[in-house]
């Protein structure tokens, strides 16, 4: 079974802006543009029945769509940096969506995520990068920002064992704000498919 996680996809324009940050840092292994995402909750390797229960429970999430932008950059691993990331603007809607996903995972028997939710887009994994080089790289790009983009769905993605950074596959997609787009009950009782 592949490792599963919930995520937000990065739209093309924002991904292109992120791709311009690639290069200029010795020891960086850059993540492919098509694998950029914002992880909401790492789920990991789970059995088929639990995966089916999660998929079904996520299908009942009713949250509005919202806007996000990417802003700022940083690294994980203060004295020995191991990755470079782009930050995500503050968003109450994003926090609420992530918290609901976390509650569902715990209700279905998964342990709480040990890491505090810190939304970001991973850009590179670092191997033997010098701290001075990382500080210089980030200092030159600290004012990075994208235009706001609409978040209309979240997804369950899978990853296979690899060196890190993908490939990732979308296994399921869940529209946000879908109830607001339903026709009035007097005109139709048919609900749109939620797995588009």
Coordinates of N, CA, C and O in Angstrom, one line a residue:
X1 N 0.9 -1.2 0.0 CA 0.0 0.0 0.0 C 0.9 1.2 0.0 O 1.9 1.3 0.8
X2 N 0.6 2.2 -0.9 CA 1.4 3.4 -0.9 C 1.1 4.3 0.4 O 0.1 4.1 1.0
X3 N 2.0 5.2 0.7 CA 1.8 6.1 1.7 C 0.8 7.2 1.3 O 0.9 7.7 0.2
X4 N -0.1 7.5 2.1 CA -1.2 8.5 1.8 C -1.0 9.8 2.6 O -0.5 9.7 3.7
X5 N -1.5 10.8 2.0 CA -1.6 12.1 2.7 C -2.6 13.0 2.1 O -3.0 12.8 0.9
X6 N -3.2 13.9 2.8 CA -4.1 14.9 2.2 C -3.3 16.2 1.9 O -2.3 16.5 2.6
X7 N -3.7 16.8 0.9 CA -3.0 18.0 0.4 C -3.8 19.0 -0.4 O -4.9 18.6 -0.8
X8 N -3.3 20.1 -0.6 CA -3.8 21.1 -1.6 C -2.8 21.1 -2.7 O -1.6 21.2 -2.5
X9 N -3.4 21.2 -3.9 CA -2.5 21.3 -5.1 C -2.2 22.7 -5.3 O -2.8 23.6 -4.9
X10 N -1.0 22.9 -6.0 CA -0.6 24.3 -6.4 C -0.9 24.5 -7.8 O -0.5 23.8 -8.7
X11 N -1.7 25.6 -8.1 CA -2.1 25.9 -9.5 C -0.9 26.3 -10.3 O 0.2 26.7 -9.8
X12 N -1.0 26.2 -11.6 CA 0.0 26.3 -12.6 C 0.8 27.6 -12.4 O 2.0 27.7 -12.4
X13 N 0.1 28.8 -12.3 CA 0.8 30.1 -12.2 C 1.7 30.1 -11.0 O 2.8 30.6 -11.1
X14 N 1.2 29.7 -9.8 CA 2.0 29.7 -8.6 C 3.1 28.7 -8.7 O 4.2 29.0 -8.3
X15 N 2.9 27.6 -9.3 CA 4.0 26.6 -9.5 C 5.1 27.2 -10.4 O 6.3 26.9 -10.1
X16 N 4.7 27.9 -11.4 CA 5.7 28.5 -12.3 C 6.5 29.6 -11.5 O 7.7 29.6 -11.7
X17 N 5.9 30.3 -10.7 CA 6.6 31.3 -9.8 C 7.6 30.6 -8.9 O 8.7 31.0 -8.7
X18 N 7.1 29.4 -8.3 CA 8.0 28.7 -7.5 C 9.2 28.1 -8.2 O 10.3 28.0 -7.7
X19 N 8.9 27.7 -9.5 CA 10.0 27.1 -10.3 C 11.2 28.0 -10.5 O 12.3 27.6 -10.7
X20 N 10.9 29.3 -10.5 CA 11.9 30.3 -10.7 C 12.9 30.4 -9.6 O 13.9 31.1 -9.7
X21 N 12.5 29.8 -8.5 CA 13.4 29.8 -7.3 C 14.4 28.7 -7.3 O 15.3 28.6 -6.5
X22 N 14.3 27.8 -8.3 CA 15.2 26.7 -8.4 C 16.6 27.1 -8.8 O 16.8 28.0 -9.6
X23 N 17.6 26.5 -8.2 CA 19.0 26.8 -8.6 C 19.7 27.7 -7.7 O 19.0 28.4 -6.9
X24 N 21.0 27.8 -7.8 CA 21.8 28.7 -7.0 C 22.1 28.3 -5.6 O 22.5 29.1 -4.8
X25 N 21.9 27.0 -5.3 CA 22.2 26.5 -3.9 C 22.9 25.1 -4.0 O 22.2 24.1 -4.3
X26 N 24.2 25.1 -3.8 CA 24.9 23.8 -3.8 C 24.3 22.8 -2.8 O 24.0 23.2 -1.7
X27 N 24.2 21.6 -3.2 CA 23.7 20.5 -2.3 C 22.2 20.4 -2.3 O 21.7 19.6 -1.6
X28 N 21.5 21.2 -3.1 CA 20.0 21.1 -3.2 C 19.6 20.2 -4.3 O 20.1 20.2 -5.4
X29 N 18.6 19.3 -3.9 CA 18.0 18.4 -4.9 C 16.6 19.0 -5.1 O 15.7 18.8 -4.2
X30 N 16.3 19.6 -6.2 CA 15.0 20.4 -6.4 C 13.9 19.5 -6.7 O 14.0 18.5 -7.5
X31 N 12.8 19.7 -6.1 CA 11.5 18.9 -6.3 C 10.9 19.3 -7.7 O 10.9 20.5 -8.0
X32 N 10.5 18.3 -8.4 CA 9.8 18.6 -9.7 C 8.6 19.5 -9.5 O 7.8 19.3 -8.6
X33 N 8.4 20.4 -10.5 CA 7.3 21.4 -10.4 C 5.9 20.7 -10.2 O 5.1 21.1 -9.4
X34 N 5.7 19.5 -10.9 CA 4.4 18.9 -10.9 C 4.2 18.2 -9.5 O 3.1 17.8 -9.3
X35 N 5.2 18.1 -8.7 CA 5.0 17.5 -7.3 C 4.8 18.6 -6.2 O 4.8 18.2 -5.0
X36 N 4.8 19.8 -6.5 CA 4.5 20.9 -5.5 C 3.1 20.7 -4.9 O 2.2 20.4 -5.6
X37 N 3.0 20.8 -3.6 CA 1.7 20.7 -2.9 C 1.9 21.3 -1.5 O 3.0 21.5 -1.0
X38 N 0.8 21.5 -0.8 CA 0.7 21.8 0.6 C 0.2 20.6 1.3 O -1.0 20.3 1.1
X39 N 1.0 20.0 2.1 CA 0.5 18.8 2.9 C -0.5 19.3 4.0 O -0.1 20.2 4.8
X40 N -1.6 18.7 4.1 CA -2.6 19.0 5.2 C -2.4 18.0 6.3 O -2.4 18.4 7.5
X41 N -2.3 16.7 6.0 CA -2.2 15.7 7.0 C -1.5 14.5 6.4 O -2.0 13.9 5.5
X42 N -0.4 14.1 7.0 CA 0.3 12.8 6.6 C -0.5 11.7 7.2 O -0.7 11.7 8.4
X43 N -0.8 10.7 6.4 CA -1.6 9.6 6.9 C -0.7 8.3 7.0 O -0.7 7.6 8.0
X44 N 0.1 8.1 6.0 CA 1.1 7.0 6.0 C 0.5 5.7 5.4 O -0.5 5.8 4.6
X45 N 1.1 4.6 5.7 CA 0.7 3.3 5.2 C -0.5 2.8 6.1 O -0.3 2.6 7.3
X46 N -1.6 2.6 5.5 CA -2.8 2.1 6.3 C -3.4 1.0 5.5 O -3.2 0.9 4.3
X47 N -4.2 0.2 6.2 CA -4.8 -1.0 5.5 C -6.0 -0.5 4.6 O -6.5 0.6 4.8
X48 N -6.4 -1.3 3.7 CA -7.5 -1.0 2.8 C -8.8 -0.6 3.4 O -9.4 0.5 3.1
X49 N -9.3 -1.3 4.4 CA -10.6 -0.9 5.1 C -10.5 0.5 5.8 O -11.4 1.3 5.7
X50 N -9.4 0.8 6.4 CA -9.2 2.1 7.0 C -9.2 3.2 5.9 O -9.7 4.3 6.1
X51 N -8.4 2.9 4.9 CA -8.4 3.9 3.7 C -9.8 4.1 3.2 O -10.2 5.3 3.0
X52 N -10.6 3.1 3.0 CA -12.0 3.2 2.5 C -12.8 4.1 3.5 O -13.6 5.0 3.1
X53 N -12.6 3.9 4.8 CA -13.4 4.7 5.8 C -13.0 6.1 5.7 O -13.8 7.0 5.8
X54 N -11.7 6.4 5.6 CA -11.2 7.8 5.5 C -11.8 8.4 4.3 O -12.2 9.6 4.3
X55 N -11.7 7.8 3.1 CA -12.2 8.3 1.8 C -13.6 8.7 2.0 O -14.1 9.7 1.6
X56 N -14.4 7.8 2.6 CA -15.8 8.1 2.8 C -16.1 9.2 3.8 O -16.9 10.1 3.5
X57 N -15.3 9.3 4.9 CA -15.5 10.4 5.8 C -15.1 11.7 5.2 O -15.7 12.8 5.5
X58 N -14.0 11.8 4.4 CA -13.6 13.0 3.8 C -14.6 13.5 2.8 O -14.8 14.7 2.6
X59 N -15.4 12.6 2.3 CA -16.4 12.9 1.3 C -17.6 13.8 2.0 O -18.3 14.5 1.3
X60 N -17.7 13.7 3.3 CA -18.7 14.5 4.0 C -18.3 15.8 4.4 O -19.0 16.6 5.0
X61 N -17.0 16.2 4.2 CA -16.5 17.5 4.6 C -17.2 18.6 3.8 O -17.3 18.5 2.6
X62 N -17.7 19.5 4.5 CA -18.4 20.6 3.8 C -17.8 22.0 4.2 O -18.3 22.6 5.2
X63 N -16.8 22.4 3.6 CA -16.1 23.6 3.8 C -16.1 24.5 2.6 O -16.2 24.0 1.5
X64 N -16.1 25.8 2.8 CA -16.2 26.7 1.7 C -14.8 26.7 0.9 O -13.8 26.4 1.5
X65 N -14.8 27.1 -0.3 CA -13.6 27.3 -1.1 C -13.0 28.6 -0.5 O -13.7 29.4 0.2
X66 N -11.7 28.8 -0.7 CA -11.1 30.0 -0.2 C -9.9 30.4 -1.0 O -9.5 29.7 -2.0
X67 N -9.2 31.5 -0.7 CA -8.1 32.0 -1.4 C -6.8 31.9 -0.5 O -6.9 32.0 0.7
X68 N -5.7 31.6 -1.2 CA -4.4 31.5 -0.5 C -3.4 32.2 -1.4 O -3.6 32.4 -2.6
X69 N -2.3 32.6 -0.8 CA -1.1 33.0 -1.6 C 0.1 32.4 -0.9 O 0.1 32.1 0.3
X70 N 1.2 32.3 -1.6 CA 2.4 31.8 -1.0 C 3.3 33.0 -0.7 O 3.3 34.0 -1.5
X71 N 4.0 33.0 0.4 CA 4.7 34.2 0.9 C 5.9 33.8 1.7 O 5.7 33.0 2.7
X72 N 7.0 34.3 1.4 CA 8.2 34.1 2.2 C 8.8 32.7 1.9 O 8.3 31.8 1.3
X73 N 10.1 32.5 2.4 CA 10.8 31.3 2.3 C 11.5 31.0 3.6 O 11.7 31.8 4.4
X74 N 11.9 29.7 3.7 CA 12.7 29.3 4.9 C 13.2 27.9 4.7 O 13.2 27.3 3.6
X75 N 13.8 27.4 5.8 CA 14.4 26.1 5.8 C 14.1 25.3 7.0 O 13.8 26.0 8.1
X76 N 14.0 24.0 7.0 CA 13.9 23.2 8.1 C 15.2 22.6 8.5 O 16.0 22.3 7.6
X77 N 15.5 22.6 9.8 CA 16.8 22.1 10.3 C 17.7 23.4 10.5 O 18.4 23.8 9.6
X78 N 17.6 24.0 11.7 CA 18.2 25.3 11.9 C 19.7 25.2 11.8 O 20.3 26.0 11.0
X79 N 20.4 24.3 12.5 CA 21.9 24.3 12.4 C 22.4 23.4 11.2 O 23.5 23.7 10.7
X80 N 21.6 22.5 10.8 CA 21.9 21.6 9.7 C 20.7 21.5 8.8 O 19.9 20.6 8.9
X81 N 20.5 22.5 7.9 CA 19.3 22.6 7.1 C 19.2 21.4 6.2 O 20.2 20.9 5.6
X82 N 17.9 20.8 6.2 CA 17.7 19.6 5.3 C 16.7 19.8 4.2 O 16.5 19.0 3.4
X83 N 16.0 21.0 4.3 CA 15.0 21.3 3.2 C 14.7 22.8 3.1 O 14.8 23.5 4.1
X84 N 14.3 23.2 1.9 CA 13.9 24.6 1.6 C 12.5 24.6 1.3 O 12.0 23.7 0.6
X85 N 11.7 25.6 1.8 CA 10.3 25.7 1.6 C 9.8 27.1 1.3 O 10.5 28.0 1.6
X86 N 8.7 27.2 0.6 CA 8.0 28.5 0.5 C 6.8 28.5 1.5 O 6.1 27.5 1.6
X87 N 6.6 29.6 2.1 CA 5.5 29.7 3.1 C 4.2 30.0 2.5 O 4.0 30.2 1.3
X88 N 3.2 29.8 3.3 CA 1.8 30.0 2.9 C 1.2 31.1 3.8 O 1.4 31.2 5.0
X89 N 0.4 32.1 3.1 CA -0.2 33.2 3.9 C -1.2 32.6 4.9 O -1.7 31.5 4.8
X90 N -1.4 33.4 6.0 CA -2.3 33.1 7.0 C -3.7 32.9 6.5 O -4.1 33.7 5.6
X91 N -4.4 31.8 6.9 CA -5.7 31.6 6.4 C -6.5 30.8 7.5 O -6.2 29.6 7.8
X92 N -7.6 31.4 8.0 CA -8.4 30.7 9.0 C -9.1 29.5 8.3 O -9.3 28.5 8.9
X93 N -9.5 29.7 7.0 CA -10.2 28.6 6.3 C -9.3 27.4 6.1 O -9.7 26.2 6.3
X94 N -8.0 27.6 5.8 CA -7.0 26.6 5.7 C -6.9 25.8 7.0 O -6.9 24.6 7.1
X95 N -6.7 26.6 8.1 CA -6.6 26.0 9.5 C -7.8 25.1 9.8 O -7.7 24.0 10.4
X96 N -9.0 25.6 9.5 CA -10.2 24.9 9.8 C -10.3 23.6 9.0 O -10.7 22.6 9.6
X97 N -10.0 23.7 7.8 CA -10.0 22.5 6.9 C -9.0 21.4 7.5 O -9.4 20.3 7.6
X98 N -7.8 21.9 7.8 CA -6.8 20.9 8.3 C -7.2 20.3 9.6 O -7.1 19.1 9.8
X99 N -7.8 21.2 10.5 CA -8.3 20.7 11.8 C -9.4 19.6 11.6 O -9.4 18.6 12.4
X100 N -10.3 19.8 10.7 CA -11.4 18.8 10.5 C -10.8 17.5 10.0 O -11.2 16.4 10.4
X101 N -9.8 17.6 9.0 CA -9.2 16.4 8.5 C -8.5 15.7 9.7 O -8.5 14.4 9.8
X102 N -7.8 16.4 10.5 CA -7.1 15.8 11.7 C -8.1 15.1 12.6 O -7.8 14.0 13.1
X103 N -9.2 15.7 12.9 CA -10.2 15.1 13.8 C -10.8 13.8 13.2 O -10.9 12.8 13.9
X104 N -11.0 13.8 11.8 CA -11.5 12.6 11.2 C -10.5 11.5 11.3 O -10.8 10.3 11.6
X105 N -9.2 11.8 11.1 CA -8.1 10.8 11.1 C -8.1 10.2 12.5 O -8.0 9.0 12.7
X106 N -8.1 11.0 13.6 CA -8.1 10.5 14.9 C -9.3 9.7 15.3 O -9.2 8.7 16.0
X107 N -10.5 10.2 14.8 CA -11.7 9.4 15.1 C -11.7 8.0 14.5 O -12.3 7.1 15.0
X108 N -10.9 7.9 13.4 CA -10.9 6.6 12.8 C -9.6 5.8 13.2 O -9.3 4.8 12.6
X109 N -9.0 6.2 14.3 CA -8.0 5.4 15.0 C -6.6 5.7 14.6 O -5.7 5.1 15.1
X110 N -6.3 6.8 13.8 CA -5.0 7.2 13.5 C -4.5 8.1 14.7 O -5.2 8.9 15.2
X111 N -3.3 7.9 15.1 CA -2.7 8.7 16.2 C -2.6 10.2 15.7 O -2.6 10.5 14.5
X112 N -2.6 11.1 16.7 CA -2.5 12.5 16.3 C -1.2 12.8 15.5 O -0.2 12.1 15.8
X113 N -1.2 13.7 14.6 CA 0.0 14.1 13.9 C 1.0 14.7 14.9 O 0.6 15.6 15.6
X114 N 2.2 14.1 15.0 CA 3.1 14.6 16.0 C 3.7 16.0 15.7 O 4.2 16.7 16.6
X115 N 3.6 16.4 14.5 CA 4.1 17.7 14.1 C 3.0 18.8 14.1 O 1.9 18.5 13.6
X116 N 3.3 20.0 14.6 CA 2.4 21.1 14.5 C 2.2 21.5 13.0 O 3.1 21.5 12.3
X117 N 1.0 21.8 12.7 CA 0.7 22.1 11.3 C 1.4 23.4 10.9 O 1.1 24.5 11.5
X118 N 2.2 23.4 9.9 CA 3.0 24.5 9.4 C 2.9 24.5 7.9 O 3.8 23.9 7.3
X119 N 1.9 25.1 7.3 CA 1.7 25.0 5.9 C 2.8 25.6 5.1 O 3.3 26.7 5.4
X120 N 3.3 24.8 4.1 CA 4.4 25.2 3.3 C 4.4 24.3 2.0 O 3.7 23.3 1.9
X121 N 5.2 24.8 1.1 CA 5.5 24.0 -0.2 C 7.0 23.6 -0.2 O 7.8 24.5 -0.2
X122 N 7.3 22.3 -0.1 CA 8.7 21.9 -0.1 C 9.3 22.2 -1.5 O 8.6 21.8 -2.5
X123 N 10.4 22.8 -1.6 CA 11.0 23.1 -2.9 C 12.3 22.3 -3.1 O 12.6 22.0 -4.3
X124 N 13.0 21.9 -2.1 CA 14.3 21.2 -2.3 C 14.6 20.4 -1.0 O 14.3 20.9 0.1
X125 N 15.3 19.3 -1.2 CA 15.9 18.5 -0.1 C 17.4 18.9 -0.2 O 18.0 19.0 -1.3
X126 N 18.0 19.0 1.0 CA 19.4 19.4 1.0 C 20.3 18.3 1.5 O 19.9 17.6 2.4
X127 N 21.4 18.2 0.9 CA 22.4 17.2 1.3 C 23.7 17.9 1.4 O 24.2 18.4 0.4
X128 N 24.3 17.9 2.6 CA 25.6 18.5 2.8 C 25.6 20.0 2.4 O 26.7 20.5 1.9
X129 N 24.5 20.7 2.4 CA 24.5 22.1 2.1 C 25.1 22.9 3.3 O 24.8 22.6 4.4
X130 N 25.9 23.9 3.0 CA 26.5 24.7 4.0 C 25.5 25.7 4.5 O 24.8 26.3 3.8
X131 N 25.5 25.9 5.8 CA 24.6 26.8 6.5 C 24.7 28.2 5.9 O 23.7 28.9 5.6
X132 N 25.9 28.7 5.6 CA 26.1 30.0 5.0 C 25.5 30.1 3.7 O 24.9 31.2 3.3
X133 N 25.6 29.1 2.9 CA 25.0 29.1 1.5 C 23.5 29.2 1.6 O 22.8 29.9 0.8
X134 N 22.9 28.4 2.6 CA 21.4 28.4 2.7 C 21.0 29.8 3.2 O 20.0 30.4 2.6
X135 N 21.7 30.4 4.1 CA 21.3 31.8 4.6 C 21.4 32.8 3.5 O 20.5 33.6 3.3
X136 N 22.4 32.7 2.7 CA 22.6 33.6 1.6 C 21.5 33.4 0.5 O 20.9 34.4 0.0
X137 N 21.2 32.1 0.2 CA 20.1 31.8 -0.8 C 18.8 32.4 -0.3 O 18.0 33.1 -1.0
X138 N 18.4 32.1 1.0 CA 17.1 32.6 1.5 C 17.1 34.1 1.6 O 16.1 34.7 1.3
X139 N 18.2 34.7 2.0 CA 18.3 36.2 2.1 C 18.0 36.9 0.8 O 17.4 37.9 0.8
X140 N 18.4 36.3 -0.3 CA 18.2 36.9 -1.6 C 16.8 36.7 -2.1 O 16.4 37.3 -3.1
X141 N 16.0 35.8 -1.5 CA 14.7 35.5 -2.0 C 13.6 35.6 -0.9 O 12.5 35.2 -1.1
X142 N 13.9 36.3 0.2 CA 13.0 36.3 1.3 C 11.7 37.1 1.0 O 10.7 36.9 1.7
X143 N 11.7 37.9 0.0 CA 10.4 38.7 -0.3 C 9.6 38.0 -1.3 O 8.7 38.6 -1.9
X144 N 9.8 36.7 -1.5 CA 9.0 35.9 -2.5 C 7.5 36.0 -2.1 O 7.1 35.8 -1.0
X145 N 6.7 36.1 -3.1 CA 5.2 36.2 -2.9 C 4.5 35.9 -4.3 O 5.0 36.3 -5.3
X146 N 3.4 35.1 -4.2 CA 2.6 34.8 -5.4 C 1.3 35.6 -5.3 O 0.9 36.1 -4.2
X147 N 0.7 35.8 -6.4 CA -0.7 36.4 -6.4 C -1.6 35.4 -5.7 O -1.3 34.2 -5.7
X148 N -2.7 35.8 -5.1 CA -3.6 34.9 -4.5 C -4.2 34.0 -5.5 O -4.4 34.3 -6.7
X149 N -4.5 32.7 -5.1 CA -5.2 31.8 -6.0 C -6.3 31.1 -5.2 O -6.3 31.1 -4.0
X150 N -7.3 30.6 -6.0 CA -8.5 30.0 -5.4 C -8.2 28.5 -5.1 O -7.5 27.8 -5.9
X151 N -8.6 28.1 -3.9 CA -8.5 26.7 -3.5 C -9.9 26.1 -3.6 O -10.8 26.4 -2.7
X152 N -10.2 25.3 -4.6 CA -11.5 24.8 -4.8 C -11.7 23.3 -4.4 O -12.8 22.7 -4.5
X153 N -10.6 22.6 -4.0 CA -10.7 21.2 -3.6 C -9.4 20.9 -2.8 O -8.4 21.6 -2.8
X154 N -9.6 19.8 -2.0 CA -8.4 19.1 -1.4 C -8.3 17.7 -2.0 O -9.3 17.2 -2.5
X155 N -7.2 17.1 -1.8 CA -7.0 15.8 -2.5 C -6.3 14.8 -1.5 O -5.7 15.2 -0.5
X156 N -6.5 13.5 -1.7 CA -5.7 12.5 -1.1 C -4.7 12.1 -2.1 O -5.0 11.7 -3.3
X157 N -3.4 12.1 -1.7 CA -2.3 11.8 -2.6 C -1.6 10.6 -2.1 O -1.7 10.3 -0.9
X158 N -0.9 9.9 -3.0 CA -0.1 8.7 -2.6 C 1.3 9.0 -3.1 O 1.5 9.7 -4.0
X159 N 2.2 8.4 -2.3 CA 3.6 8.5 -2.7 C 4.2 7.1 -2.6 O 3.9 6.3 -1.7
X160 N 5.1 6.7 -3.5 CA 5.8 5.5 -3.4 C 7.2 5.7 -2.8 O 7.6 6.9 -2.7
X161 N 7.8 4.7 -2.3 CA 9.1 4.8 -1.7 C 10.0 5.4 -2.8 O 10.1 4.9 -3.9
X162 N 10.7 6.5 -2.5 CA 11.6 7.2 -3.4 C 12.6 7.9 -2.6 O 12.6 7.9 -1.3
X163 N 13.5 8.7 -3.3 CA 14.5 9.5 -2.6 C 13.8 10.7 -2.0 O 14.5 11.5 -1.3
X164 N 12.6 11.0 -2.2 CA 11.9 12.2 -1.7 C 11.5 13.1 -2.8 O 12.2 13.2 -3.8
X165 N 10.4 13.7 -2.6 CA 10.0 14.7 -3.6 C 9.2 14.1 -4.8 O 9.1 14.7 -5.8
X166 N 8.5 13.0 -4.5 CA 7.6 12.5 -5.6 C 8.1 11.2 -6.1 O 9.2 10.7 -5.7
X167 N 7.5 10.6 -7.1 CA 6.2 11.1 -7.7 C 5.0 10.9 -6.8 O 4.9 10.0 -6.1
X168 N 4.1 11.9 -6.9 CA 2.8 11.8 -6.1 C 1.7 11.6 -7.1 O 1.7 12.2 -8.2
X169 N 0.7 10.9 -6.7 CA -0.5 10.6 -7.5 C -1.7 11.1 -6.7 O -1.9 10.8 -5.5
X170 N -2.7 11.7 -7.4 CA -3.9 12.1 -6.8 C -4.8 10.8 -6.8 O -5.1 10.3 -7.9
X171 N -5.2 10.4 -5.6 CA -6.1 9.2 -5.5 C -7.5 9.6 -5.4 O -8.4 8.9 -6.0
X172 N -7.9 10.6 -4.7 CA -9.2 11.1 -4.6 C -9.2 12.6 -4.5 O -8.2 13.2 -4.0
X173 N -10.3 13.3 -5.0 CA -10.4 14.7 -4.9 C -11.7 15.1 -4.3 O -12.8 14.4 -4.6
X174 N -11.7 16.1 -3.5 CA -12.9 16.6 -2.7 C -13.2 18.0 -2.9 O -12.4 18.9 -2.4
X175 N -14.2 18.4 -3.7 CA -14.5 19.8 -3.9 C -14.9 20.5 -2.6 O -15.5 20.0 -1.7
X176 N -14.5 21.8 -2.5 CA -14.9 22.7 -1.4 C -16.0 23.6 -1.9 O -16.0 24.0 -3.1
X177 N -16.9 24.0 -1.0 CA -17.9 24.9 -1.4 C -19.0 24.2 -2.3 O -19.8 24.9 -2.9
X178 N -19.0 22.9 -2.4 CA -19.9 22.2 -3.3 C -21.4 22.4 -2.9 O -22.2 22.4 -3.8
X179 N -21.7 22.4 -1.7 CA -23.1 22.6 -1.3 C -23.6 23.9 -1.7 O -24.8 24.0 -2.0
X180 N -22.8 25.0 -1.7 CA -23.2 26.3 -2.1 C -23.6 26.3 -3.6 O -24.3 27.2 -4.0
X181 N -23.1 25.4 -4.4 CA -23.3 25.4 -5.8 C -24.5 24.5 -6.2 O -24.8 24.4 -7.4
X182 N -25.1 23.8 -5.2 CA -26.2 22.9 -5.5 C -27.4 23.7 -6.0 O -27.7 24.8 -5.4
X183 N -28.2 23.3 -6.9 CA -29.4 23.9 -7.3 C -30.4 23.9 -6.1 O -30.3 23.0 -5.2
X184 N -31.4 24.7 -6.1 CA -32.4 24.7 -5.1 C -33.1 23.4 -5.0 O -33.3 22.7 -6.1
X185 N -33.5 22.9 -3.8 CA -34.1 21.6 -3.7 C -35.4 21.5 -4.5 O -35.9 20.5 -4.8
X186 N -36.1 22.7 -4.7 CA -37.3 22.6 -5.5 C -37.1 22.3 -6.9 O -38.0 21.8 -7.6
X187 N -35.9 22.6 -7.5 CA -35.7 22.3 -8.9 C -35.1 21.0 -9.2 O -35.3 20.4 -10.2
X188 N -34.2 20.5 -8.2 CA -33.6 19.2 -8.5 C -33.1 18.6 -7.1 O -32.6 19.3 -6.3
X189 N -33.2 17.3 -7.0 CA -32.7 16.7 -5.8 C -31.4 15.9 -6.2 O -30.8 15.2 -5.3
X190 N -30.9 16.1 -7.4 CA -29.7 15.4 -7.8 C -28.4 16.2 -7.3 O -28.4 17.4 -7.5
X191 N -27.5 15.5 -6.7 CA -26.3 16.1 -6.3 C -25.2 15.8 -7.2 O -25.1 14.7 -7.8
X192 N -24.2 16.8 -7.5 CA -23.1 16.5 -8.4 C -22.2 15.5 -7.8 O -22.1 15.3 -6.6
X193 N -21.5 14.8 -8.7 CA -20.5 13.8 -8.2 C -19.3 14.6 -7.5 O -19.0 15.7 -8.0
X194 N -18.8 14.1 -6.4 CA -17.8 14.8 -5.7 C -16.4 14.3 -6.0 O -15.4 14.8 -5.4
X195 N -16.3 13.4 -6.9 CA -14.9 12.9 -7.2 C -14.3 13.3 -8.5 O -13.5 12.7 -9.0
X196 N -14.8 14.5 -8.9 CA -14.2 15.0 -10.2 C -12.9 15.7 -9.9 O -12.6 16.1 -8.9

